[in-house]
Amino acid sequence: MIQRVTNEGGRTVVEPPWGPAFTASGLDLTRTSPPVPEILQDIRRSRGGLSCHVAIKTNDQIAHDSLAHSFAGAEHLATVTPPPQLPYGANMDFHLYRLDG
C-alpha cells in the first residue's frame, strides 16, 4: 500500500491506506499503514518548526477517539460532514487542523 501525503504551500492532505484500520468499533487512525500519528510526526519534523494546515478524510465512525488522539496538540479548525447517503460507518467526513511544527 502507498501512503499519500500531498504538501503544497503549507497545506497538507493525509490519505494513508485504511486497510487494518477498519475495526468492529470503526475506523482506528492509529492502525492505518503507517499510523496517522506517525505521519503527523514526520510532517512536523519536515516543516522545520513551521506550522501548516492538515486535512484528512475519514468515515463517519471513528474508533477509540483515534482522531483526537492522532491530532493531539493540533488545533481543530473545521469538520465538513456531507449529508449521509449510506449506512452509518460508510459516509465520509473531512477534518481540517492547524499543525504546529
Coordinates of C-alpha atoms in Angstrom, one line a residue:
M1 CA 0.0 0.0 0.0
I2 CA 1.1 3.5 -0.7
Q3 CA 0.7 6.3 1.7
R4 CA -0.3 9.5 0.1
V5 CA 0.7 12.9 1.6
T6 CA 0.3 15.9 -0.6
N7 CA 2.1 19.1 0.6
E8 CA 1.6 22.4 -1.2
G9 CA 2.5 25.7 0.3
G10 CA 1.8 24.7 4.0
R11 CA -1.4 22.8 3.1
T12 CA -1.1 19.0 3.6
V13 CA -3.6 16.3 2.7
V14 CA -3.0 13.0 4.6
E15 CA -4.5 9.9 2.9
P16 CA -3.0 6.7 4.4
P17 CA -4.3 3.3 3.4
W18 CA -7.0 2.4 5.8
G19 CA -6.6 -1.4 5.5
P20 CA -6.1 -2.7 9.0
A21 CA -7.6 0.4 10.5
F22 CA -11.2 -0.8 9.9
T23 CA -12.3 -2.4 13.1
A24 CA -15.6 -3.6 14.5
S25 CA -15.6 -0.3 16.5
G26 CA -15.0 1.9 13.5
L27 CA -12.0 3.5 11.8
D28 CA -9.0 3.5 14.0
L29 CA -6.5 6.1 12.7
T30 CA -3.7 4.6 15.0
R31 CA -3.9 1.4 12.9
T32 CA -3.6 2.9 9.3
S33 CA -0.4 1.9 7.5
P34 CA 1.5 3.9 8.6
P35 CA -0.4 5.1 11.6
V36 CA -1.7 8.7 11.3
P37 CA 0.2 9.9 14.5
E38 CA 3.4 8.7 12.9
I39 CA 2.7 10.5 9.6
L40 CA 1.9 13.7 11.6
Q41 CA 5.3 13.4 13.5
D42 CA 7.0 13.1 10.1
I43 CA 5.2 16.2 8.8
R44 CA 6.2 18.2 11.9
R45 CA 9.8 17.2 11.5
S46 CA 9.9 18.0 7.8
R47 CA 8.4 21.5 8.3
G48 CA 11.3 22.7 10.5
G49 CA 9.1 24.4 13.1
L50 CA 6.7 26.0 10.6
S51 CA 3.0 25.4 11.1
C52 CA 0.8 24.0 8.3
H53 CA -2.8 23.1 7.7
V54 CA -3.6 19.4 7.5
A55 CA -6.7 17.8 6.0
I56 CA -7.8 14.2 6.5
K57 CA -10.8 12.3 5.1
T58 CA -12.3 9.7 7.4
N59 CA -15.5 7.8 7.5
D60 CA -18.3 8.8 10.0
Q61 CA -17.4 6.1 12.6
I62 CA -14.2 6.8 14.3
A63 CA -13.0 4.2 16.8
H64 CA -11.5 4.8 20.2
D65 CA -11.3 8.6 19.8
S66 CA -8.4 7.9 17.5
L67 CA -8.9 11.2 15.5
A68 CA -8.4 13.3 18.7
H69 CA -5.6 11.1 19.8
S70 CA -3.9 11.4 16.4
F71 CA -4.2 15.1 16.3
A72 CA -3.3 15.8 20.0
G73 CA -1.7 19.2 20.2
A74 CA -3.1 20.4 16.9
E75 CA -5.8 23.0 16.6
H76 CA -9.1 21.7 15.1
L77 CA -10.3 24.2 12.6
A78 CA -13.3 22.6 10.9
T79 CA -15.1 19.4 10.1
V80 CA -17.2 19.1 7.0
T81 CA -19.8 16.4 7.0
P82 CA -21.8 16.0 3.8
P83 CA -25.3 14.7 4.1
P84 CA -25.2 11.0 4.7
Q85 CA -26.1 8.8 1.7
L86 CA -25.0 5.5 3.0
P87 CA -25.4 3.4 6.3
Y88 CA -23.5 4.7 9.4
G89 CA -19.8 4.0 9.0
A90 CA -19.8 4.3 5.2
N91 CA -20.2 8.1 4.9
M92 CA -17.2 10.5 4.7
D93 CA -16.2 13.4 6.9
F94 CA -13.4 15.9 6.2
H95 CA -11.3 17.4 9.0
L96 CA -9.0 20.4 9.0
Y97 CA -6.4 21.0 11.6
R98 CA -3.5 23.5 12.2
L99 CA -0.4 21.6 13.0
D100 CA 2.4 23.4 14.6
G101 CA 6.0 22.5 13.8

